[in-house]
Amino acid sequence: QQVTCEEPGKSLSHLPINLFQNVTKLSLKNIKITLNNSDKEILRSFLNLTELYLNENMIAVLYNNSFCYLTKLLILDISNNHISTVHKAAFEGLSQLSVLNLSYNMISQLDSNVFTSLKSLTVLNLQYNVLEYFNINPSFKLIKIVLVGNPWTCSCDLLDLQIWLTASSVILENENTTTCVFPATMEKLSIKTAPIQSDCKIEKASLGNPVTSTSAIRAKRSALLTALTPNNITGNNGTHADLPPGKSWTFLAGVLGFVLGTTLLIFTAIKCPTWYHYLISYSHRRLEEIDPEMFEQEFSADMTSPTVSTTNNEGTIVIFEKNHEFAPVEDGFIEDKYID
């Protein structure tokens, strides 16, 4: 009724299938199990399991209904894996589960309803993950919880957890070492006693000028999380889970490229009209040269009045003739339509 396979370095492509279905305790440690769809199908046959140990394997995601047929399961240990995502219904069907160990993984976020189906859960171990806050259901009944080793951000997002830890009778194991990492003013203060509530009141009163700004904390978080969290977290059994590397440099490069591109466009838009007017101002043309004698003759012809003939009563014809000659006067000025 008990099967143990804990051979370091042994690699299995899936869970062993040549086991008796009446097995109650199954320990498969460090054999590179991923808990894929075929593994879930094999688990369906072990209906009498009360203890399942899958620690130190290669599990990265806990999908919905991964253990839904193990209705008699009391202890589930999935520590020291590479779990980063836990689906909302991952523990559906485990109504009798008492102990859940998710320590030494890479979990950064947990939905508040993930543990709703675990009606009998008494011990929850989440130590040494990358949790910054944890929204927990107030009706969640636990005897002991382990949260040490996470980069907790003691802002208003953590207030619900702090209220639950204070109001309920749950035991926070290693309380003195379960401390805030952000902000710097609360560093090394226990998440259970840190003055989060007072800061949230000040934040609401200040309306835009908070003392503890969640957005500012999250902005600093990506830059400091890699330095504050060890790259290799080693557990009691000597194994570790590698934390994901920071990718803030890609964001910085994108912002820098955007700023430079925008600056270049603005500079070009401002300078182009100036350069255009500067170049067009040199597009001169020569004034037309007119022969002075030709101009004089044309003007004289226009100004000479025709001969007028009138006849009086006595039949005498009187002829009046007046000629006007144009004499150009030089005034020293040249009319140029180009000059304003």
PDB file of C-alpha atoms in Angstrom, residues 91-290:
ATOM      1  CA  PHE A  91      -7.299  21.632  -6.285  1.00  0.00           C
ATOM      2  CA  GLU A  92     -10.905  20.923  -7.162  1.00  0.00           C
ATOM      3  CA  GLY A  93     -12.210  17.717  -5.540  1.00  0.00           C
ATOM      4  CA  LEU A  94      -9.708  17.601  -2.666  1.00  0.00           C
ATOM      5  CA  SER A  95     -12.347  18.135  -0.022  1.00  0.00           C
ATOM      6  CA  GLN A  96     -10.473  16.059   2.597  1.00  0.00           C
ATOM      7  CA  LEU A  97      -6.993  17.503   2.004  1.00  0.00           C
ATOM      8  CA  SER A  98      -5.413  18.586   5.273  1.00  0.00           C
ATOM      9  CA  VAL A  99      -1.804  19.534   4.378  1.00  0.00           C
ATOM     10  CA  LEU A 100      -0.719  21.350   1.192  1.00  0.00           C
ATOM     11  CA  ASN A 101       2.947  22.105   0.566  1.00  0.00           C
ATOM     12  CA  LEU A 102       3.756  24.527  -2.293  1.00  0.00           C
ATOM     13  CA  SER A 103       7.057  25.795  -0.918  1.00  0.00           C
ATOM     14  CA  TYR A 104      10.208  26.487  -2.947  1.00  0.00           C
ATOM     15  CA  ASN A 105       8.462  27.260  -6.221  1.00  0.00           C
ATOM     16  CA  MET A 106       8.129  30.378  -8.373  1.00  0.00           C
ATOM     17  CA  ILE A 107       4.544  31.383  -7.605  1.00  0.00           C
ATOM     18  CA  SER A 108       4.095  35.139  -7.904  1.00  0.00           C
ATOM     19  CA  GLN A 109       0.302  35.369  -7.763  1.00  0.00           C
ATOM     20  CA  LEU A 110      -2.520  33.306  -6.291  1.00  0.00           C
ATOM     21  CA  ASP A 111      -6.207  33.830  -6.878  1.00  0.00           C
ATOM     22  CA  SER A 112      -8.165  34.228  -3.664  1.00  0.00           C
ATOM     23  CA  ASN A 113     -10.506  31.388  -4.711  1.00  0.00           C
ATOM     24  CA  VAL A 114      -7.792  28.805  -5.418  1.00  0.00           C
ATOM     25  CA  PHE A 115      -8.254  27.193  -2.000  1.00  0.00           C
ATOM     26  CA  THR A 116     -12.055  27.487  -1.838  1.00  0.00           C
ATOM     27  CA  SER A 117     -12.635  23.774  -2.416  1.00  0.00           C
ATOM     28  CA  LEU A 118     -10.184  22.772   0.334  1.00  0.00           C
ATOM     29  CA  LYS A 119     -12.732  22.630   3.128  1.00  0.00           C
ATOM     30  CA  SER A 120     -10.546  20.520   5.457  1.00  0.00           C
ATOM     31  CA  LEU A 121      -7.201  22.289   4.917  1.00  0.00           C
ATOM     32  CA  THR A 122      -5.346  23.016   8.154  1.00  0.00           C
ATOM     33  CA  VAL A 123      -1.709  23.587   7.062  1.00  0.00           C
ATOM     34  CA  LEU A 124      -0.615  25.669   4.063  1.00  0.00           C
ATOM     35  CA  ASN A 125       3.058  26.089   3.216  1.00  0.00           C
ATOM     36  CA  LEU A 126       3.930  28.883   0.731  1.00  0.00           C
ATOM     37  CA  GLN A 127       7.430  29.707   1.908  1.00  0.00           C
ATOM     38  CA  TYR A 128      10.135  30.776  -0.533  1.00  0.00           C
ATOM     39  CA  ASN A 129       8.056  31.701  -3.519  1.00  0.00           C
ATOM     40  CA  VAL A 130       7.918  35.164  -5.127  1.00  0.00           C
ATOM     41  CA  LEU A 131       4.642  36.354  -3.640  1.00  0.00           C
ATOM     42  CA  GLU A 132       4.356  40.104  -3.023  1.00  0.00           C
ATOM     43  CA  TYR A 133       0.780  40.113  -1.781  1.00  0.00           C
ATOM     44  CA  PHE A 134      -1.875  37.508  -1.118  1.00  0.00           C
ATOM     45  CA  ASN A 135      -5.617  38.182  -1.174  1.00  0.00           C
ATOM     46  CA  ILE A 136      -7.160  35.577   1.062  1.00  0.00           C
ATOM     47  CA  ASN A 137     -10.785  34.709   1.676  1.00  0.00           C
ATOM     48  CA  PRO A 138     -11.773  35.796   5.224  1.00  0.00           C
ATOM     49  CA  SER A 139     -13.680  32.534   5.707  1.00  0.00           C
ATOM     50  CA  PHE A 140     -10.530  30.508   5.067  1.00  0.00           C
ATOM     51  CA  LYS A 141      -9.924  28.278   8.114  1.00  0.00           C
ATOM     52  CA  LEU A 142      -6.357  27.285   8.862  1.00  0.00           C
ATOM     53  CA  ILE A 143      -4.360  26.205  11.891  1.00  0.00           C
ATOM     54  CA  LYS A 144      -0.916  27.036  10.515  1.00  0.00           C
ATOM     55  CA  ILE A 145       0.428  28.982   7.544  1.00  0.00           C
ATOM     56  CA  VAL A 146       4.063  29.427   6.426  1.00  0.00           C
ATOM     57  CA  LEU A 147       4.872  32.569   4.413  1.00  0.00           C
ATOM     58  CA  VAL A 148       8.536  33.234   5.129  1.00  0.00           C
ATOM     59  CA  GLY A 149      10.961  33.915   2.275  1.00  0.00           C
ATOM     60  CA  ASN A 150       8.623  35.864  -0.017  1.00  0.00           C
ATOM     61  CA  PRO A 151       9.327  39.475  -1.133  1.00  0.00           C
ATOM     62  CA  TRP A 152       6.260  40.901   0.577  1.00  0.00           C
ATOM     63  CA  THR A 153       5.150  44.408  -0.437  1.00  0.00           C
ATOM     64  CA  CYS A 154       3.587  45.942   2.650  1.00  0.00           C
ATOM     65  CA  SER A 155       1.111  48.242   0.913  1.00  0.00           C
ATOM     66  CA  CYS A 156      -2.671  48.410   0.912  1.00  0.00           C
ATOM     67  CA  ASP A 157      -2.781  45.268  -1.243  1.00  0.00           C
ATOM     68  CA  LEU A 158      -1.521  43.280   1.744  1.00  0.00           C
ATOM     69  CA  LEU A 159      -3.979  44.785   4.208  1.00  0.00           C
ATOM     70  CA  ASP A 160      -6.586  42.002   3.856  1.00  0.00           C
ATOM     71  CA  LEU A 161      -3.969  39.348   4.634  1.00  0.00           C
ATOM     72  CA  GLN A 162      -2.758  41.273   7.668  1.00  0.00           C
ATOM     73  CA  ILE A 163      -6.289  41.696   8.997  1.00  0.00           C
ATOM     74  CA  TRP A 164      -6.940  37.981   8.506  1.00  0.00           C
ATOM     75  CA  LEU A 165      -3.712  37.018  10.288  1.00  0.00           C
ATOM     76  CA  THR A 166      -4.630  39.256  13.216  1.00  0.00           C
ATOM     77  CA  ALA A 167      -8.317  38.410  13.490  1.00  0.00           C
ATOM     78  CA  SER A 168      -8.124  34.653  13.013  1.00  0.00           C
ATOM     79  CA  SER A 169      -6.498  32.115  15.286  1.00  0.00           C
ATOM     80  CA  VAL A 170      -4.075  30.945  12.612  1.00  0.00           C
ATOM     81  CA  ILE A 171      -0.419  30.467  13.578  1.00  0.00           C
ATOM     82  CA  LEU A 172       2.035  32.339  11.356  1.00  0.00           C
ATOM     83  CA  GLU A 173       5.138  30.163  11.499  1.00  0.00           C
ATOM     84  CA  ASN A 174       8.430  32.088  11.676  1.00  0.00           C
ATOM     85  CA  GLU A 175       6.510  35.302  12.260  1.00  0.00           C
ATOM     86  CA  ASN A 176       9.601  37.352  13.167  1.00  0.00           C
ATOM     87  CA  THR A 177      11.345  36.461   9.910  1.00  0.00           C
ATOM     88  CA  THR A 178       8.259  36.849   7.715  1.00  0.00           C
ATOM     89  CA  THR A 179       8.998  40.492   7.001  1.00  0.00           C
ATOM     90  CA  CYS A 180       8.327  43.245   4.483  1.00  0.00           C
ATOM     91  CA  VAL A 181      10.780  43.808   1.658  1.00  0.00           C
ATOM     92  CA  PHE A 182       9.065  46.869   0.135  1.00  0.00           C
ATOM     93  CA  PRO A 183       8.863  49.761   0.887  1.00  0.00           C
ATOM     94  CA  ALA A 184      12.188  50.597   2.486  1.00  0.00           C
ATOM     95  CA  THR A 185      10.484  52.315   5.430  1.00  0.00           C
ATOM     96  CA  MET A 186       8.920  49.001   6.492  1.00  0.00           C
ATOM     97  CA  GLU A 187      11.798  46.735   5.614  1.00  0.00           C
ATOM     98  CA  LYS A 188      12.357  43.923   8.121  1.00  0.00           C
ATOM     99  CA  LEU A 189       9.037  44.616   9.867  1.00  0.00           C
ATOM    100  CA  SER A 190       6.750  41.617  10.342  1.00  0.00           C
ATOM    101  CA  ILE A 191       3.892  41.548   7.842  1.00  0.00           C
ATOM    102  CA  LYS A 192       1.550  40.867  10.730  1.00  0.00           C
ATOM    103  CA  THR A 193       2.470  44.003  12.716  1.00  0.00           C
ATOM    104  CA  ALA A 194       3.689  46.466  10.049  1.00  0.00           C
ATOM    105  CA  PRO A 195       1.694  49.766  10.108  1.00  0.00           C
ATOM    106  CA  ILE A 196      -0.055  49.120   6.803  1.00  0.00           C
ATOM    107  CA  GLN A 197      -3.529  50.197   7.911  1.00  0.00           C
ATOM    108  CA  SER A 198      -2.450  53.672   9.038  1.00  0.00           C
ATOM    109  CA  ASP A 199      -0.631  54.247   5.775  1.00  0.00           C
ATOM    110  CA  CYS A 200      -3.724  53.273   3.789  1.00  0.00           C
ATOM    111  CA  LYS A 201      -5.751  55.877   5.693  1.00  0.00           C
ATOM    112  CA  ILE A 202      -3.168  58.550   4.936  1.00  0.00           C
ATOM    113  CA  GLU A 203      -3.168  57.511   1.287  1.00  0.00           C
ATOM    114  CA  LYS A 204      -6.921  57.923   0.982  1.00  0.00           C
ATOM    115  CA  ALA A 205      -6.818  61.311   2.706  1.00  0.00           C
ATOM    116  CA  SER A 206      -4.014  62.698   0.586  1.00  0.00           C
ATOM    117  CA  LEU A 207      -5.838  61.964  -2.725  1.00  0.00           C
ATOM    118  CA  GLY A 208      -2.981  61.641  -5.106  1.00  0.00           C
ATOM    119  CA  ASN A 209      -0.026  62.287  -2.786  1.00  0.00           C
ATOM    120  CA  PRO A 210       0.147  59.044  -0.829  1.00  0.00           C
ATOM    121  CA  VAL A 211       2.773  58.295   1.749  1.00  0.00           C
ATOM    122  CA  THR A 212       2.904  54.690   0.616  1.00  0.00           C
ATOM    123  CA  SER A 213       2.081  54.566  -3.089  1.00  0.00           C
ATOM    124  CA  THR A 214       1.368  51.109  -4.432  1.00  0.00           C
ATOM    125  CA  SER A 215       2.210  52.151  -7.991  1.00  0.00           C
ATOM    126  CA  ALA A 216       5.564  53.575  -6.886  1.00  0.00           C
ATOM    127  CA  ILE A 217       6.335  50.407  -4.964  1.00  0.00           C
ATOM    128  CA  ARG A 218       5.531  48.230  -7.971  1.00  0.00           C
ATOM    129  CA  ALA A 219       7.719  50.436 -10.166  1.00  0.00           C
ATOM    130  CA  LYS A 220      10.702  49.852  -7.859  1.00  0.00           C
ATOM    131  CA  ARG A 221       9.845  46.219  -7.423  1.00  0.00           C
ATOM    132  CA  SER A 222      11.034  44.974 -10.806  1.00  0.00           C
ATOM    133  CA  ALA A 223      14.427  46.626 -10.350  1.00  0.00           C
ATOM    134  CA  LEU A 224      15.031  45.419  -6.801  1.00  0.00           C
ATOM    135  CA  LEU A 225      13.366  42.019  -6.786  1.00  0.00           C
ATOM    136  CA  THR A 226      16.214  40.231  -8.521  1.00  0.00           C
ATOM    137  CA  ALA A 227      18.783  41.627  -6.097  1.00  0.00           C
ATOM    138  CA  LEU A 228      16.759  40.923  -2.970  1.00  0.00           C
ATOM    139  CA  THR A 229      15.592  37.436  -3.919  1.00  0.00           C
ATOM    140  CA  PRO A 230      18.350  34.821  -4.234  1.00  0.00           C
ATOM    141  CA  ASN A 231      18.846  33.261  -7.644  1.00  0.00           C
ATOM    142  CA  ASN A 232      19.020  29.826  -6.103  1.00  0.00           C
ATOM    143  CA  ILE A 233      16.747  29.115  -3.147  1.00  0.00           C
ATOM    144  CA  THR A 234      17.954  26.083  -1.263  1.00  0.00           C
ATOM    145  CA  GLY A 235      15.559  24.068   0.870  1.00  0.00           C
ATOM    146  CA  ASN A 236      16.106  21.803   3.800  1.00  0.00           C
ATOM    147  CA  ASN A 237      16.823  18.884   1.499  1.00  0.00           C
ATOM    148  CA  GLY A 238      19.499  20.717  -0.487  1.00  0.00           C
ATOM    149  CA  THR A 239      17.492  21.324  -3.665  1.00  0.00           C
ATOM    150  CA  HIS A 240      16.630  24.633  -5.160  1.00  0.00           C
ATOM    151  CA  ALA A 241      14.341  26.353  -7.651  1.00  0.00           C
ATOM    152  CA  ASP A 242      15.784  28.948 -10.003  1.00  0.00           C
ATOM    153  CA  LEU A 243      13.954  32.239 -10.022  1.00  0.00           C
ATOM    154  CA  PRO A 244      13.113  33.888 -13.377  1.00  0.00           C
ATOM    155  CA  PRO A 245      15.581  36.576 -14.499  1.00  0.00           C
ATOM    156  CA  GLY A 246      14.528  40.223 -14.593  1.00  0.00           C
ATOM    157  CA  LYS A 247      13.646  41.752 -17.942  1.00  0.00           C
ATOM    158  CA  SER A 248      13.645  45.419 -17.005  1.00  0.00           C
ATOM    159  CA  TRP A 249      16.387  46.184 -19.564  1.00  0.00           C
ATOM    160  CA  THR A 250      14.030  45.494 -22.477  1.00  0.00           C
ATOM    161  CA  PHE A 251      11.497  47.941 -21.086  1.00  0.00           C
ATOM    162  CA  LEU A 252      14.232  50.555 -20.547  1.00  0.00           C
ATOM    163  CA  ALA A 253      15.472  50.147 -24.128  1.00  0.00           C
ATOM    164  CA  GLY A 254      11.946  50.545 -25.467  1.00  0.00           C
ATOM    165  CA  VAL A 255      11.327  53.722 -23.467  1.00  0.00           C
ATOM    166  CA  LEU A 256      14.693  55.183 -24.536  1.00  0.00           C
ATOM    167  CA  GLY A 257      13.985  54.476 -28.223  1.00  0.00           C
ATOM    168  CA  PHE A 258      10.518  56.038 -27.945  1.00  0.00           C
ATOM    169  CA  VAL A 259      11.880  59.197 -26.316  1.00  0.00           C
ATOM    170  CA  LEU A 260      14.657  59.613 -28.895  1.00  0.00           C
ATOM    171  CA  GLY A 261      12.278  59.035 -31.813  1.00  0.00           C
ATOM    172  CA  THR A 262       9.724  61.514 -30.481  1.00  0.00           C
ATOM    173  CA  THR A 263      12.426  64.144 -29.897  1.00  0.00           C
ATOM    174  CA  LEU A 264      13.716  63.735 -33.464  1.00  0.00           C
ATOM    175  CA  LEU A 265      10.230  64.136 -34.939  1.00  0.00           C
ATOM    176  CA  ILE A 266       9.536  67.284 -32.898  1.00  0.00           C
ATOM    177  CA  PHE A 267      12.917  68.807 -33.835  1.00  0.00           C
ATOM    178  CA  THR A 268      12.323  68.088 -37.532  1.00  0.00           C
ATOM    179  CA  ALA A 269       8.800  69.542 -37.432  1.00  0.00           C
ATOM    180  CA  ILE A 270      10.082  72.772 -35.861  1.00  0.00           C
ATOM    181  CA  LYS A 271      13.161  73.251 -38.008  1.00  0.00           C
ATOM    182  CA  CYS A 272      11.783  72.324 -41.458  1.00  0.00           C
ATOM    183  CA  PRO A 273       9.766  75.589 -41.979  1.00  0.00           C
ATOM    184  CA  THR A 274      12.783  77.664 -40.878  1.00  0.00           C
ATOM    185  CA  TRP A 275      15.082  75.880 -43.310  1.00  0.00           C
ATOM    186  CA  TYR A 276      12.514  76.256 -46.117  1.00  0.00           C
ATOM    187  CA  HIS A 277      12.177  80.046 -45.702  1.00  0.00           C
ATOM    188  CA  TYR A 278      15.928  80.372 -45.357  1.00  0.00           C
ATOM    189  CA  LEU A 279      16.540  78.625 -48.695  1.00  0.00           C
ATOM    190  CA  ILE A 280      13.635  80.234 -50.607  1.00  0.00           C
ATOM    191  CA  SER A 281      14.860  83.734 -49.679  1.00  0.00           C
ATOM    192  CA  TYR A 282      17.806  83.266 -52.047  1.00  0.00           C
ATOM    193  CA  SER A 283      15.583  82.599 -55.100  1.00  0.00           C
ATOM    194  CA  HIS A 284      16.216  86.107 -56.676  1.00  0.00           C
ATOM    195  CA  ARG A 285      15.597  87.099 -60.293  1.00  0.00           C
ATOM    196  CA  ARG A 286      17.107  89.935 -62.236  1.00  0.00           C
ATOM    197  CA  LEU A 287      15.044  93.074 -62.873  1.00  0.00           C
ATOM    198  CA  GLU A 288      13.988  93.586 -66.480  1.00  0.00           C
ATOM    199  CA  GLU A 289      16.048  96.212 -68.287  1.00  0.00           C
ATOM    200  CA  ILE A 290      14.028  98.677 -70.459  1.00  0.00           C
TER     201      ILE A 290
END
